[in-house]
């Protein structure tokens, strides 16, 4: 008989340890064949062998995080829809375990264990300290406590008339049925209240920038001082944290550049930099040519008043590097922007058509210069990116 002694959380980030420990009471066990199957279709995703060892003759332990990470991918969706399901960023799976036992020198199948439990991962990788405190109810919408969005920004942050903002969350059992948007003037008087239906799906993306809320819902931000976003269940009860965005109007002498980047929590974050400066690096391939060429039957290095080329450029490849600058950062912005430097997926918005363009951040070092530890000195971030 096969027993599962240790298993990961029912929900957890794919990049964090997903450790199973299994045992058998069959003394002739040689190894376990472990198949990881997709939860609904039972399609086999992984087929591994785990052999027993002299110091543990009844069982094995293994970590599936390395293979699970390759099976999920958060892909950005830049449509104007207020809410959209994100399909490829999550995976639900189960284990099918078979004993391989020694019978008179032959290897035969022993017991088969089909785990009735389902395990779900998403495209995230919490840092070690944060994962040591991990509780699925903190990040999966549930009936026990208010769930968090997959956002590294503080509860209160800023948005402008030009900025982007995507919020991702994990909707366990589709308990959240509506997203609620409330706008307020600077004195705290409520101006608008809109509750929109959510699509079904485990991971949901909300597009809640002021300009998108204006385009999709017709909300007028001319008198708005701040707005709030939260999730409601069927009984219109709040089942998530409430995000508050202070609304700012950009100065007309600044040229904004909006960044979107994936984070370790498994969501997408945004930030606006300003005034891009472009530098171009060109690589040319040349071919030497003979300066003496026939001209009316006579070799000459001058044809019709134009000197012949000594080097002919046969190809030219240019790469642009841009430098952008932030406004003075708060300490919370300074802390979460370290994820922009380490993110594997960074995009900037094309101001001409709002499309997202993948870029590579050139900064490799980042100093987390907090005001509280630097005598109140203001900190601006300079970012270089290549496209």
Short mmCIF file of C-alpha atoms in Angstrom, two decimals:
data_model
loop_
_atom_site.label_atom_id
_atom_site.label_comp_id
_atom_site.label_asym_id
_atom_site.label_seq_id
_atom_site.Cartn_x
_atom_site.Cartn_y
_atom_site.Cartn_z
CA UNK A 1 0.00 0.00 0.00
CA UNK A 2 1.20 3.48 -0.85
CA UNK A 3 0.84 6.38 1.57
CA UNK A 4 1.52 10.09 1.06
CA UNK A 5 3.36 11.30 4.14
CA UNK A 6 4.01 14.90 3.05
CA UNK A 7 2.49 17.02 0.31
CA UNK A 8 2.55 20.67 -0.77
CA UNK A 9 -0.21 23.21 -0.27
CA UNK A 10 -3.38 22.75 -2.28
CA UNK A 11 -2.57 26.10 -3.93
CA UNK A 12 0.93 27.53 -4.18
CA UNK A 13 3.36 29.28 -6.56
CA UNK A 14 4.98 26.91 -9.08
CA UNK A 15 8.47 28.23 -8.36
CA UNK A 16 8.44 27.29 -4.69
CA UNK A 17 9.21 23.79 -3.34
CA UNK A 18 6.43 21.28 -4.11
CA UNK A 19 7.74 18.44 -1.95
CA UNK A 20 6.03 15.06 -1.76
CA UNK A 21 7.09 12.22 0.51
CA UNK A 22 5.60 8.80 -0.22
CA UNK A 23 6.03 5.41 1.43
CA UNK A 24 5.17 1.78 0.74
CA UNK A 25 4.66 -1.12 3.13
CA UNK A 26 5.87 -3.58 0.46
CA UNK A 27 9.37 -4.83 1.51
CA UNK A 28 10.23 -5.64 -2.13
CA UNK A 29 9.76 -2.09 -3.42
CA UNK A 30 12.46 -1.01 -5.91
CA UNK A 31 11.14 2.32 -7.11
CA UNK A 32 7.99 4.37 -7.53
CA UNK A 33 6.68 5.43 -10.92
CA UNK A 34 5.10 8.84 -10.44
CA UNK A 35 2.89 10.33 -13.12
CA UNK A 36 1.72 13.93 -12.89
CA UNK A 37 -1.64 14.18 -14.65
CA UNK A 38 -3.66 17.23 -15.63
CA UNK A 39 -6.61 17.37 -13.25
CA UNK A 40 -9.54 17.39 -15.67
CA UNK A 41 -8.29 15.50 -18.72
CA UNK A 42 -5.86 13.22 -16.84
CA UNK A 43 -3.35 13.81 -19.65
CA UNK A 44 0.10 12.76 -18.43
CA UNK A 45 2.34 15.79 -18.05
CA UNK A 46 5.33 14.20 -16.30
CA UNK A 47 6.45 10.59 -15.84
CA UNK A 48 9.28 10.12 -13.33
CA UNK A 49 10.98 7.25 -11.51
CA UNK A 50 12.06 7.66 -7.89
CA UNK A 51 14.27 4.87 -6.50
CA UNK A 52 14.50 3.98 -2.84
CA UNK A 53 17.86 4.50 -1.11
CA UNK A 54 19.73 2.53 1.54
CA UNK A 55 19.00 5.16 4.18
CA UNK A 56 15.27 5.20 3.37
CA UNK A 57 14.14 1.76 2.17
CA UNK A 58 10.39 2.29 2.51
CA UNK A 59 9.88 5.53 0.63
CA UNK A 60 11.13 8.53 -1.30
CA UNK A 61 10.76 12.31 -1.35
CA UNK A 62 10.85 14.55 -4.39
CA UNK A 63 10.33 18.17 -5.39
CA UNK A 64 8.21 18.89 -8.48
CA UNK A 65 8.76 22.65 -8.61
CA UNK A 66 11.43 22.52 -11.34
CA UNK A 67 9.11 20.77 -13.78
CA UNK A 68 5.93 22.57 -12.71
CA UNK A 69 7.56 25.95 -13.37
CA UNK A 70 7.90 25.01 -17.04
CA UNK A 71 4.22 24.12 -17.33
CA UNK A 72 2.78 27.54 -16.43
CA UNK A 73 3.35 30.92 -18.04
CA UNK A 74 1.68 34.24 -17.32
CA UNK A 75 1.02 35.92 -20.67
CA UNK A 76 0.11 39.57 -20.72
CA UNK A 77 -3.29 40.56 -22.00
CA UNK A 78 -3.58 44.21 -23.00
CA UNK A 79 -7.18 44.27 -24.18
CA UNK A 80 -9.48 46.97 -22.84
CA UNK A 81 -11.80 44.41 -21.19
CA UNK A 82 -12.35 45.31 -17.57
CA UNK A 83 -11.93 41.65 -16.57
CA UNK A 84 -10.54 38.63 -18.41
CA UNK A 85 -9.63 35.05 -17.46
CA UNK A 86 -5.92 34.15 -17.75
CA UNK A 87 -5.64 30.55 -18.93
CA UNK A 88 -1.98 29.48 -19.14
CA UNK A 89 -0.75 30.92 -15.84
CA UNK A 90 -2.25 28.15 -13.66
CA UNK A 91 -2.21 24.36 -13.61
CA UNK A 92 -4.23 21.87 -11.58
CA UNK A 93 -2.76 18.39 -11.34
CA UNK A 94 -2.90 15.09 -9.45
CA UNK A 95 -0.52 12.17 -8.89
CA UNK A 96 -0.80 8.59 -10.11
CA UNK A 97 1.77 6.46 -8.28
CA UNK A 98 2.70 2.86 -9.10
CA UNK A 99 4.94 0.58 -7.05
CA UNK A 100 7.62 -1.27 -8.99
CA UNK A 101 8.55 -4.33 -6.92
CA UNK A 102 11.00 -7.22 -7.16
CA UNK A 103 9.31 -10.59 -7.64
CA UNK A 104 11.82 -13.47 -7.94
CA UNK A 105 14.20 -11.28 -9.87
CA UNK A 106 11.55 -9.76 -12.12
CA UNK A 107 10.16 -6.25 -11.91
CA UNK A 108 6.38 -6.17 -11.66
CA UNK A 109 3.71 -3.63 -10.81
CA UNK A 110 2.58 -3.46 -7.22
CA UNK A 111 -0.07 -1.20 -5.75
CA UNK A 112 -1.37 1.79 -7.71
CA UNK A 113 -2.35 4.96 -5.89
CA UNK A 114 -4.45 7.58 -7.69
CA UNK A 115 -4.46 10.66 -5.51
CA UNK A 116 -7.94 12.11 -5.07
CA UNK A 117 -6.43 15.43 -4.02
CA UNK A 118 -5.87 18.13 -6.63
CA UNK A 119 -2.94 20.52 -6.42
CA UNK A 120 -2.86 23.87 -8.20
CA UNK A 121 0.11 26.06 -9.03
CA UNK A 122 0.45 29.43 -10.70
CA UNK A 123 3.34 31.23 -12.40
CA UNK A 124 4.93 32.75 -9.33
CA UNK A 125 7.98 32.25 -7.14
CA UNK A 126 7.84 33.84 -3.70
CA UNK A 127 11.11 34.73 -2.01
CA UNK A 128 12.16 32.30 0.68
CA UNK A 129 11.20 34.52 3.60
CA UNK A 130 7.74 35.30 2.23
CA UNK A 131 7.06 31.65 1.39
CA UNK A 132 7.99 30.63 4.94
CA UNK A 133 4.89 32.62 5.99
CA UNK A 134 2.73 31.37 3.12
CA UNK A 135 -0.95 30.72 3.73
CA UNK A 136 -3.07 29.93 0.64
CA UNK A 137 -6.01 31.83 2.11
CA UNK A 138 -3.95 35.03 1.84
CA UNK A 139 -3.87 34.82 -1.96
CA UNK A 140 -6.81 32.61 -3.02
CA UNK A 141 -10.29 34.10 -2.84
CA UNK A 142 -12.04 32.16 -0.09
CA UNK A 143 -14.75 32.44 2.55
CA UNK A 144 -12.36 32.56 5.53
CA UNK A 145 -10.53 35.87 5.11
CA UNK A 146 -10.04 38.76 2.69
CA UNK A 147 -7.73 37.62 -0.09
CA UNK A 148 -4.91 39.73 -1.50
CA UNK A 149 -4.39 40.67 -5.10
CA UNK A 150 -1.17 39.37 -6.66
CA UNK A 151 0.28 42.85 -6.37
CA UNK A 152 3.51 44.06 -4.79
CA UNK A 153 2.27 47.63 -4.54
CA UNK A 154 1.04 48.93 -1.18
CA UNK A 155 -2.69 49.11 -0.50
CA UNK A 156 -2.68 52.82 -1.35
CA UNK A 157 -0.76 53.96 -4.44
CA UNK A 158 -0.99 56.52 -7.23
CA UNK A 159 -2.46 56.42 -10.72
CA UNK A 160 -2.52 59.17 -13.33
CA UNK A 161 -4.58 60.01 -16.38
CA UNK A 162 -1.87 58.38 -18.57
CA UNK A 163 -0.86 55.34 -16.51
CA UNK A 164 -1.58 51.61 -16.82
CA UNK A 165 -2.76 49.29 -14.07
CA UNK A 166 -3.41 45.54 -14.23
CA UNK A 167 -4.57 43.66 -11.14
CA UNK A 168 -4.43 39.85 -11.04
CA UNK A 169 -6.08 37.60 -8.48
CA UNK A 170 -6.81 33.90 -7.91
CA UNK A 171 -10.54 33.24 -7.74
CA UNK A 172 -10.87 30.00 -5.78
CA UNK A 173 -14.09 28.16 -6.69
CA UNK A 174 -15.18 31.34 -8.54
CA UNK A 175 -16.33 32.82 -5.21
CA UNK A 176 -15.76 36.38 -6.42
CA UNK A 177 -18.57 37.20 -8.85
CA UNK A 178 -18.17 40.98 -9.22
CA UNK A 179 -15.50 43.64 -9.20
CA UNK A 180 -16.59 46.86 -7.52
CA UNK A 181 -15.24 50.27 -8.52
CA UNK A 182 -15.95 53.34 -6.39
CA UNK A 183 -14.72 56.86 -7.09
CA UNK A 184 -14.49 59.69 -4.55
CA UNK A 185 -13.69 63.36 -4.65
CA UNK A 186 -10.82 64.79 -2.59
CA UNK A 187 -13.17 65.34 0.36
CA UNK A 188 -14.17 61.66 0.43
CA UNK A 189 -17.63 62.04 -1.11
CA UNK A 190 -18.55 59.06 -3.28
CA UNK A 191 -19.08 59.99 -6.94
CA UNK A 192 -19.55 56.63 -8.69
CA UNK A 193 -20.28 53.04 -7.75
CA UNK A 194 -20.07 50.35 -10.42
CA UNK A 195 -20.15 46.56 -9.88
CA UNK A 196 -19.31 44.50 -12.96
CA UNK A 197 -19.69 40.73 -13.43
CA UNK A 198 -16.51 38.64 -13.48
CA UNK A 199 -15.75 35.82 -15.93
CA UNK A 200 -15.16 32.33 -14.58
CA UNK A 201 -11.59 31.11 -14.21
CA UNK A 202 -8.95 30.62 -11.57
CA UNK A 203 -6.76 33.59 -12.48
CA UNK A 204 -8.48 36.83 -13.44
CA UNK A 205 -6.91 40.02 -14.78
CA UNK A 206 -8.50 43.41 -14.10
CA UNK A 207 -7.63 46.45 -16.24
CA UNK A 208 -8.29 49.27 -13.78
CA UNK A 209 -6.31 52.26 -15.03
CA UNK A 210 -8.32 55.51 -14.98
CA UNK A 211 -8.25 55.82 -18.76
CA UNK A 212 -9.55 52.24 -19.19
CA UNK A 213 -12.31 52.78 -16.63
CA UNK A 214 -13.29 55.86 -18.59
CA UNK A 215 -13.27 54.00 -21.91
CA UNK A 216 -15.07 50.85 -20.72
CA UNK A 217 -17.39 52.18 -18.02
CA UNK A 218 -17.67 55.86 -18.98
CA UNK A 219 -16.43 57.07 -15.58
CA UNK A 220 -15.57 60.78 -15.58
CA UNK A 221 -12.37 61.38 -13.59
CA UNK A 222 -12.40 65.19 -13.80
CA UNK A 223 -13.54 65.53 -10.16
CA UNK A 224 -12.02 62.29 -8.80
CA UNK A 225 -9.52 62.48 -5.95
CA UNK A 226 -9.15 58.72 -5.50
CA UNK A 227 -10.86 55.46 -6.36
CA UNK A 228 -11.15 51.99 -4.80
CA UNK A 229 -11.23 48.46 -6.22
CA UNK A 230 -12.43 45.31 -4.43
CA UNK A 231 -14.20 42.01 -5.08
CA UNK A 232 -17.71 40.92 -4.06
CA UNK A 233 -19.38 37.51 -3.73
CA UNK A 234 -22.92 36.54 -4.73
CA UNK A 235 -24.27 38.21 -1.57
CA UNK A 236 -22.40 41.44 -2.39
CA UNK A 237 -20.05 40.86 0.55
CA UNK A 238 -16.44 42.06 0.25
CA UNK A 239 -14.10 39.06 -0.07
CA UNK A 240 -10.82 40.76 -1.01
CA UNK A 241 -8.56 43.49 0.17
CA UNK A 242 -9.48 46.97 -1.06
CA UNK A 243 -7.01 48.72 -3.32
CA UNK A 244 -7.03 52.52 -3.24
CA UNK A 245 -5.54 54.64 -6.02
CA UNK A 246 -4.96 58.36 -5.58
CA UNK A 247 -5.72 60.05 -8.91
CA UNK A 248 -3.13 62.49 -10.26
CA UNK A 249 -3.01 64.55 -13.45
CA UNK A 250 0.35 64.42 -15.23
CA UNK A 251 2.28 67.60 -15.90
CA UNK A 252 2.04 68.48 -19.59
CA UNK A 253 5.82 69.07 -19.85
CA UNK A 254 6.60 65.42 -19.06
CA UNK A 255 6.67 62.60 -21.60
CA UNK A 256 5.47 59.44 -19.78
CA UNK A 257 6.69 55.93 -20.53
CA UNK A 258 4.52 53.18 -19.02
CA UNK A 259 6.17 49.91 -17.97
CA UNK A 260 4.42 46.61 -17.27
CA UNK A 261 6.36 43.73 -15.73
CA UNK A 262 5.65 40.33 -14.22
CA UNK A 263 6.49 39.85 -10.54
CA UNK A 264 7.46 37.08 -8.15
CA UNK A 265 3.90 36.94 -6.79
CA UNK A 266 2.65 35.86 -10.20
CA UNK A 267 0.92 39.10 -11.14
CA UNK A 268 1.73 42.09 -13.33
CA UNK A 269 2.84 45.45 -12.01
CA UNK A 270 3.02 48.87 -13.65
CA UNK A 271 5.10 51.99 -13.21
CA UNK A 272 5.52 55.24 -15.13
CA UNK A 273 8.88 56.77 -15.96
CA UNK A 274 9.46 59.98 -17.88
CA UNK A 275 11.35 61.80 -20.63
CA UNK A 276 13.08 59.02 -22.60
CA UNK A 277 16.51 59.70 -24.10
CA UNK A 278 17.49 57.51 -27.02
CA UNK A 279 20.96 56.33 -27.99
CA UNK A 280 21.64 54.14 -31.00
CA UNK A 281 24.37 51.55 -31.41
CA UNK A 282 24.91 50.42 -35.02
CA UNK A 283 26.86 47.37 -36.14
CA UNK A 284 27.95 47.47 -39.77
CA UNK A 285 29.36 44.78 -42.01
CA UNK A 286 31.58 46.13 -44.79
CA UNK A 287 33.28 44.74 -47.88
CA UNK A 288 36.44 46.17 -49.39
CA UNK A 289 35.99 47.27 -52.98
CA UNK A 290 38.34 48.29 -55.79
CA UNK A 291 38.34 52.04 -56.15
CA UNK A 292 39.42 51.75 -59.78
CA UNK A 293 36.42 51.03 -61.98
CA UNK A 294 35.80 51.26 -65.72
CA UNK A 295 34.46 54.59 -66.86
CA UNK A 296 34.08 54.91 -70.61
CA UNK A 297 36.69 52.22 -71.18
CA UNK A 298 39.17 53.86 -68.80
CA UNK A 299 39.81 52.80 -65.21
CA UNK A 300 39.20 55.67 -62.84
CA UNK A 301 38.54 56.28 -59.15
CA UNK A 302 36.27 59.20 -59.99
CA UNK A 303 33.06 58.72 -61.95
CA UNK A 304 30.93 61.75 -62.80
CA UNK A 305 32.50 63.73 -60.01
CA UNK A 306 31.88 61.07 -57.35
CA UNK A 307 34.81 59.22 -55.77
CA UNK A 308 34.39 55.44 -55.77
CA UNK A 309 33.81 53.65 -52.46
CA UNK A 310 36.73 51.93 -50.74
CA UNK A 311 34.38 50.12 -48.30
CA UNK A 312 30.90 49.00 -49.22
CA UNK A 313 28.39 48.54 -46.39
CA UNK A 314 26.53 45.28 -47.05
CA UNK A 315 24.49 45.18 -43.83
CA UNK A 316 23.66 47.50 -40.98
CA UNK A 317 21.93 46.54 -37.71
CA UNK A 318 20.93 49.17 -35.16
CA UNK A 319 19.84 48.75 -31.55
CA UNK A 320 18.26 51.52 -29.57
CA UNK A 321 18.83 52.01 -25.85
CA UNK A 322 16.57 54.36 -23.94
CA UNK A 323 17.14 56.05 -20.60
CA UNK A 324 14.13 57.12 -18.52
CA UNK A 325 13.75 58.74 -15.11
CA UNK A 326 11.27 58.39 -12.27
CA UNK A 327 9.70 61.05 -10.13
CA UNK A 328 11.01 61.10 -6.53
CA UNK A 329 10.18 57.68 -5.09
CA UNK A 330 8.43 56.79 -1.88
CA UNK A 331 10.08 54.07 0.19
CA UNK A 332 7.41 51.55 -0.85
CA UNK A 333 8.04 52.34 -4.53
CA UNK A 334 11.78 51.98 -4.01
CA UNK A 335 11.23 48.53 -2.50
CA UNK A 336 8.86 47.09 -5.10
CA UNK A 337 10.76 48.49 -8.10
CA UNK A 338 13.58 46.04 -7.39
CA UNK A 339 11.29 43.52 -9.10
CA UNK A 340 11.40 45.57 -12.29
CA UNK A 341 15.18 45.00 -12.39
CA UNK A 342 14.86 41.23 -11.85
CA UNK A 343 11.69 40.60 -13.90
CA UNK A 344 12.00 38.21 -16.84
CA UNK A 345 9.13 39.88 -18.70
CA UNK A 346 9.16 43.66 -19.10
CA UNK A 347 7.12 45.68 -21.58
CA UNK A 348 6.76 49.35 -22.43
CA UNK A 349 3.66 50.87 -23.94
CA UNK A 350 3.86 52.24 -27.45
CA UNK A 351 2.39 55.72 -27.10
CA UNK A 352 1.26 55.69 -30.74
CA UNK A 353 -1.08 52.67 -30.58
CA UNK A 354 -1.03 51.44 -26.93
CA UNK A 355 0.57 48.12 -27.91
CA UNK A 356 3.04 46.57 -25.48
CA UNK A 357 6.63 46.15 -26.69
CA UNK A 358 8.98 43.65 -24.97
CA UNK A 359 12.18 45.25 -23.72
CA UNK A 360 15.31 44.24 -21.84
CA UNK A 361 16.29 46.17 -18.73
CA UNK A 362 20.00 46.93 -18.89
CA UNK A 363 20.41 47.78 -15.19
CA UNK A 364 22.03 44.87 -13.34
CA UNK A 365 22.52 46.56 -9.96
CA UNK A 366 19.92 48.25 -7.82
CA UNK A 367 20.40 50.11 -4.57
CA UNK A 368 17.33 50.11 -2.32
CA UNK A 369 17.90 53.68 -1.11
CA UNK A 370 15.17 54.38 1.44
CA UNK A 371 14.45 57.89 2.68
CA UNK A 372 14.24 56.69 6.27
CA UNK A 373 17.80 55.34 6.12
CA UNK A 374 19.32 58.18 4.08
CA UNK A 375 18.35 61.22 6.10
CA UNK A 376 15.22 61.94 4.06
CA UNK A 377 17.15 62.28 0.80
CA UNK A 378 14.94 62.00 -2.27
CA UNK A 379 15.60 59.04 -4.53
CA UNK A 380 15.04 59.03 -8.29
CA UNK A 381 15.53 55.90 -10.37
CA UNK A 382 17.23 55.95 -13.76
CA UNK A 383 16.45 52.96 -15.95
CA UNK A 384 18.06 51.90 -19.21
CA UNK A 385 16.25 49.52 -21.52
CA UNK A 386 16.90 48.07 -24.95
CA UNK A 387 14.37 47.32 -27.64
#
